[in-house]
mmCIF file of C-alpha atoms and ligand atoms in Angstrom:
data_model
loop_
_atom_site.group_PDB
_atom_site.id
_atom_site.type_symbol
_atom_site.label_atom_id
_atom_site.label_comp_id
_atom_site.label_asym_id
_atom_site.label_seq_id
_atom_site.Cartn_x
_atom_site.Cartn_y
_atom_site.Cartn_z
ATOM 1 C CA UNK A 18 71.246 45.366 153.529
ATOM 2 C CA UNK A 19 73.498 47.982 151.961
ATOM 3 C CA UNK A 20 77.048 48.429 150.747
ATOM 4 C CA UNK A 21 79.091 51.391 151.944
ATOM 5 C CA UNK A 22 82.615 52.588 152.649
ATOM 6 C CA UNK A 23 83.730 52.191 156.260
ATOM 7 C CA UNK A 24 86.920 52.569 158.278
ATOM 8 C CA UNK A 25 88.921 49.324 157.955
ATOM 9 C CA UNK A 26 89.510 49.347 161.713
ATOM 10 C CA UNK A 27 85.748 48.892 162.282
ATOM 11 C CA UNK A 28 85.624 45.486 160.586
ATOM 12 C CA UNK A 29 85.625 42.595 163.083
ATOM 13 C CA UNK A 30 88.862 40.593 162.909
ATOM 14 C CA UNK A 31 87.089 37.173 162.769
ATOM 15 C CA UNK A 32 85.475 38.255 159.487
ATOM 16 C CA UNK A 33 88.844 39.155 157.936
ATOM 17 C CA UNK A 34 90.340 35.878 159.213
ATOM 18 C CA UNK A 35 87.832 34.039 156.985
ATOM 19 C CA UNK A 36 89.880 35.170 153.990
ATOM 20 C CA UNK A 37 93.349 35.438 155.512
ATOM 21 C CA UNK A 38 94.337 33.264 158.504
ATOM 22 C CA UNK A 39 97.307 35.466 159.399
ATOM 23 C CA UNK A 40 96.618 38.268 161.912
ATOM 24 C CA UNK A 41 100.053 39.690 161.159
ATOM 25 C CA UNK A 42 99.259 39.836 157.454
ATOM 26 C CA UNK A 43 95.892 41.524 158.132
ATOM 27 C CA UNK A 44 97.574 44.128 160.353
ATOM 28 C CA UNK A 45 100.072 44.866 157.562
ATOM 29 C CA UNK A 46 97.429 45.981 155.037
ATOM 30 C CA UNK A 47 94.537 47.141 157.237
ATOM 31 C CA UNK A 48 96.050 50.523 158.155
ATOM 32 C CA UNK A 49 95.144 53.388 155.819
ATOM 33 C CA UNK A 50 93.261 51.020 153.502
ATOM 34 C CA UNK A 51 90.012 51.636 151.677
ATOM 35 C CA UNK A 52 87.306 49.378 153.037
ATOM 36 C CA UNK A 53 83.898 48.577 151.599
ATOM 37 C CA UNK A 54 81.398 46.680 153.701
ATOM 38 C CA UNK A 55 77.903 45.265 153.829
ATOM 39 C CA UNK A 56 75.746 45.310 156.938
ATOM 40 C CA UNK A 57 72.671 43.461 158.131
ATOM 41 C CA UNK A 58 70.779 44.333 161.319
ATOM 42 C CA UNK A 59 73.618 46.640 162.345
ATOM 43 C CA UNK A 60 76.307 43.933 162.020
ATOM 44 C CA UNK A 61 79.139 43.912 159.480
ATOM 45 C CA UNK A 62 78.550 40.726 157.489
ATOM 46 C CA UNK A 63 80.969 41.322 154.636
ATOM 47 C CA UNK A 64 84.027 43.447 153.948
ATOM 48 C CA UNK A 65 86.587 44.131 151.251
ATOM 49 C CA UNK A 66 89.937 45.784 151.995
ATOM 50 C CA UNK A 67 91.736 47.507 149.139
ATOM 51 C CA UNK A 68 94.819 49.712 148.757
ATOM 52 C CA UNK A 69 96.292 51.607 145.853
ATOM 53 C CA UNK A 70 99.631 50.014 144.860
ATOM 54 C CA UNK A 71 100.315 52.335 141.921
ATOM 55 C CA UNK A 72 98.940 55.555 140.461
ATOM 56 C CA UNK A 73 96.036 53.761 138.752
ATOM 57 C CA UNK A 74 96.323 50.260 140.216
ATOM 58 C CA UNK A 75 94.695 48.936 143.381
ATOM 59 C CA UNK A 76 95.035 45.607 145.174
ATOM 60 C CA UNK A 77 92.274 43.696 146.924
ATOM 61 C CA UNK A 78 93.926 42.329 150.070
ATOM 62 C CA UNK A 79 90.908 40.748 151.727
ATOM 63 C CA UNK A 80 87.293 40.030 150.846
ATOM 64 C CA UNK A 81 85.060 38.012 153.115
ATOM 65 C CA UNK A 82 81.423 37.339 153.924
ATOM 66 C CA UNK A 83 80.334 35.814 157.278
ATOM 67 C CA UNK A 84 79.756 32.068 156.737
ATOM 68 C CA UNK A 85 75.982 32.086 157.488
ATOM 69 C CA UNK A 86 75.538 34.724 154.768
ATOM 70 C CA UNK A 87 77.734 33.102 152.090
ATOM 71 C CA UNK A 88 76.350 31.689 148.823
ATOM 72 C CA UNK A 89 73.525 34.246 148.727
ATOM 73 C CA UNK A 90 75.050 36.660 146.252
ATOM 74 C CA UNK A 91 76.338 39.087 148.907
ATOM 75 C CA UNK A 92 80.017 38.552 148.042
ATOM 76 C CA UNK A 93 79.314 39.095 144.341
ATOM 77 C CA UNK A 94 77.459 42.300 145.191
ATOM 78 C CA UNK A 95 80.329 43.440 147.417
ATOM 79 C CA UNK A 96 82.914 42.764 144.702
ATOM 80 C CA UNK A 97 80.840 44.616 142.073
ATOM 81 C CA UNK A 98 80.353 47.533 144.461
ATOM 82 C CA UNK A 99 84.091 47.605 145.236
ATOM 83 C CA UNK A 100 85.051 47.605 141.541
ATOM 84 C CA UNK A 101 82.608 50.465 140.913
ATOM 85 C CA UNK A 102 84.097 52.470 143.799
ATOM 86 C CA UNK A 103 87.628 51.859 142.500
ATOM 87 C CA UNK A 104 86.644 53.022 139.046
ATOM 88 C CA UNK A 105 85.135 56.159 140.596
ATOM 89 C CA UNK A 106 88.557 56.746 142.221
ATOM 90 C CA UNK A 107 90.164 56.617 138.763
ATOM 91 C CA UNK A 108 91.718 53.185 139.268
ATOM 92 C CA UNK A 109 92.219 51.383 135.950
ATOM 93 C CA UNK A 110 93.513 48.023 137.134
ATOM 94 C CA UNK A 111 92.817 45.772 140.137
ATOM 95 C CA UNK A 112 95.104 42.957 141.255
ATOM 96 C CA UNK A 113 94.955 40.286 143.969
ATOM 97 C CA UNK A 114 96.407 36.997 145.129
ATOM 98 C CA UNK A 115 94.255 33.891 145.437
ATOM 99 C CA UNK A 116 94.704 30.127 145.666
ATOM 100 C CA UNK A 117 95.491 28.116 142.553
ATOM 101 C CA UNK A 118 92.290 26.062 143.030
ATOM 102 C CA UNK A 119 88.930 26.420 144.755
ATOM 103 C CA UNK A 120 85.635 28.240 144.358
ATOM 104 C CA UNK A 121 87.281 31.612 145.094
ATOM 105 C CA UNK A 122 89.156 31.403 141.781
ATOM 106 C CA UNK A 123 85.888 30.823 139.904
ATOM 107 C CA UNK A 124 84.272 33.676 141.860
ATOM 108 C CA UNK A 125 86.947 36.129 140.693
ATOM 109 C CA UNK A 126 86.912 34.805 137.122
ATOM 110 C CA UNK A 127 83.149 35.314 136.949
ATOM 111 C CA UNK A 128 83.886 38.964 137.770
ATOM 112 C CA UNK A 129 86.296 39.308 134.856
ATOM 113 C CA UNK A 130 89.604 38.596 136.600
ATOM 114 C CA UNK A 131 92.330 36.844 134.612
ATOM 115 C CA UNK A 132 95.537 35.108 135.614
ATOM 116 C CA UNK A 133 98.660 37.241 135.411
ATOM 117 C CA UNK A 134 101.197 34.795 136.889
ATOM 118 C CA UNK A 135 101.844 31.944 139.298
ATOM 119 C CA UNK A 136 103.391 32.767 142.693
ATOM 120 C CA UNK A 137 105.239 29.524 143.377
ATOM 121 C CA UNK A 138 105.184 28.338 147.022
ATOM 122 C CA UNK A 139 103.373 31.524 148.116
ATOM 123 C CA UNK A 140 101.351 29.793 150.843
ATOM 124 C CA UNK A 141 104.385 27.877 152.128
ATOM 125 C CA UNK A 142 106.523 30.990 152.344
ATOM 126 C CA UNK A 143 103.967 33.468 153.734
ATOM 127 C CA UNK A 144 101.921 31.422 156.216
ATOM 128 C CA UNK A 145 103.149 29.531 159.268
ATOM 129 C CA UNK A 146 100.286 26.996 159.190
ATOM 130 C CA UNK A 147 99.239 24.843 156.215
ATOM 131 C CA UNK A 148 96.112 26.137 154.445
ATOM 132 C CA UNK A 149 93.919 23.177 153.562
ATOM 133 C CA UNK A 150 90.824 23.309 151.353
ATOM 134 C CA UNK A 151 88.811 20.257 150.327
ATOM 135 C CA UNK A 152 91.550 18.106 151.865
ATOM 136 C CA UNK A 153 94.238 19.618 149.635
ATOM 137 C CA UNK A 154 97.004 21.951 150.807
ATOM 138 C CA UNK A 155 97.375 25.296 149.057
ATOM 139 C CA UNK A 156 100.986 25.713 147.895
ATOM 140 C CA UNK A 157 101.081 28.153 144.987
ATOM 141 C CA UNK A 158 99.014 31.312 144.561
ATOM 142 C CA UNK A 159 97.800 33.009 141.408
ATOM 143 C CA UNK A 160 98.185 36.708 140.788
ATOM 144 C CA UNK A 161 94.936 37.839 139.155
ATOM 145 C CA UNK A 162 94.140 41.159 137.503
ATOM 146 C CA UNK A 163 91.185 42.939 136.029
ATOM 147 C CA UNK A 164 91.187 46.037 133.872
ATOM 148 C CA UNK A 165 88.395 48.451 134.855
ATOM 149 C CA UNK A 166 86.729 49.636 131.660
HETATM 150 C C1 COA B 21 84.571 34.362 148.569
HETATM 151 C C2 COA B 21 83.353 35.000 149.259
HETATM 152 C C3 COA B 21 83.720 36.435 149.667
HETATM 153 C C4 COA B 21 82.186 35.058 148.288
HETATM 154 O O1 COA B 21 81.081 35.609 148.980
HETATM 155 P P1 COA B 21 79.629 34.949 148.832
HETATM 156 O O2 COA B 21 78.653 35.857 149.499
HETATM 157 O O3 COA B 21 79.674 33.555 149.289
HETATM 158 O O4 COA B 21 79.494 35.074 147.256
HETATM 159 P P2 COA B 21 78.287 34.652 146.312
HETATM 160 O O5 COA B 21 77.101 34.177 147.122
HETATM 161 O O6 COA B 21 78.101 35.802 145.404
HETATM 162 O O7 COA B 21 78.877 33.384 145.565
HETATM 163 C C5 COA B 21 79.944 33.468 144.695
HETATM 164 C C6 COA B 21 80.299 32.086 144.249
HETATM 165 O O8 COA B 21 81.041 31.438 145.297
HETATM 166 C C7 COA B 21 80.434 30.179 145.610
HETATM 167 N N1 COA B 21 80.659 29.932 147.051
HETATM 168 C C8 COA B 21 80.529 30.837 148.025
HETATM 169 N N2 COA B 21 80.843 30.255 149.208
HETATM 170 C C9 COA B 21 81.189 28.974 148.927
HETATM 171 C C10 COA B 21 81.633 27.894 149.730
HETATM 172 N N3 COA B 21 81.799 28.019 151.056
HETATM 173 N N4 COA B 21 81.909 26.713 149.106
HETATM 174 C C11 COA B 21 81.769 26.581 147.773
HETATM 175 N N5 COA B 21 81.353 27.593 146.957
HETATM 176 C C12 COA B 21 81.065 28.764 147.543
HETATM 177 C C13 COA B 21 78.991 30.374 145.270
HETATM 178 O O9 COA B 21 78.329 29.132 145.093
HETATM 179 C C14 COA B 21 79.091 31.167 143.995
HETATM 180 O O10 COA B 21 79.456 30.316 142.921
HETATM 181 P P3 COA B 21 78.825 30.485 141.460
HETATM 182 O O11 COA B 21 79.170 31.873 140.982
HETATM 183 O O12 COA B 21 79.516 29.400 140.689
HETATM 184 O O13 COA B 21 77.359 30.282 141.630
HETATM 185 C C15 COA B 21 82.897 34.197 150.501
HETATM 186 O O14 COA B 21 82.507 32.905 150.105
HETATM 187 C C16 COA B 21 83.922 34.109 151.599
HETATM 188 O O15 COA B 21 83.977 34.965 152.474
HETATM 189 N N6 COA B 21 84.746 33.045 151.606
HETATM 190 C C17 COA B 21 85.766 32.868 152.649
HETATM 191 C C18 COA B 21 86.834 33.922 152.514
HETATM 192 C C19 COA B 21 87.575 33.832 151.196
HETATM 193 O O16 COA B 21 87.928 32.751 150.737
HETATM 194 N N7 COA B 21 87.814 35.030 150.589
HETATM 195 C C20 COA B 21 88.549 35.131 149.333
HETATM 196 C C21 COA B 21 90.003 34.983 149.586
HETATM 197 S S1 COA B 21 90.917 34.792 148.080
#
């Protein structure tokens, strides 16, 4: 199992839908993005899609690991690898949107991300279907950031 940069178009759509249920949204950031992935037995089992949004700032638009491979440290390895690659590209800051509750928030915080601001009604305004987790609907998103030092 190894982490490497790939073409974002190579990543299977069902994997990206694990993190973002909107195909339209995925299409909007997939083109010309940087993509870091992890493979097992020739299959892509995890991917992270990133784009520069400023001279020294990048945004993580999607990070996902195939469900059978989750909770085994692969996503943490992929995020660490991605942050290292961004630093090597002279990025100084990484930003992303995530839900205001759930294990994903803890996952990012364990990797040094902090809350920048609340995006009120983000999930209501940007997704046509309700996004439910643990029986609770996601309404607001958090904008997180991490400084790469
Ligand atoms: C978020 C994700 C990329 C993490 O990848 P992973 O390989 O599971 O990551 P790790 O094994 O390194 O685990 C990271 C943490 O997430 C927790 N976790 C992972 N999957 C989980 C799940 N389905 N339910 C609850 N906790 C989960 C792990 O227990 C671990 O928590 P800890 O640090 O408190 O021990 C992966 O779970 C995933 O693809 N989730 C669905 C897509 C998604 O939500 N992407 C992020 C969008 S904001």
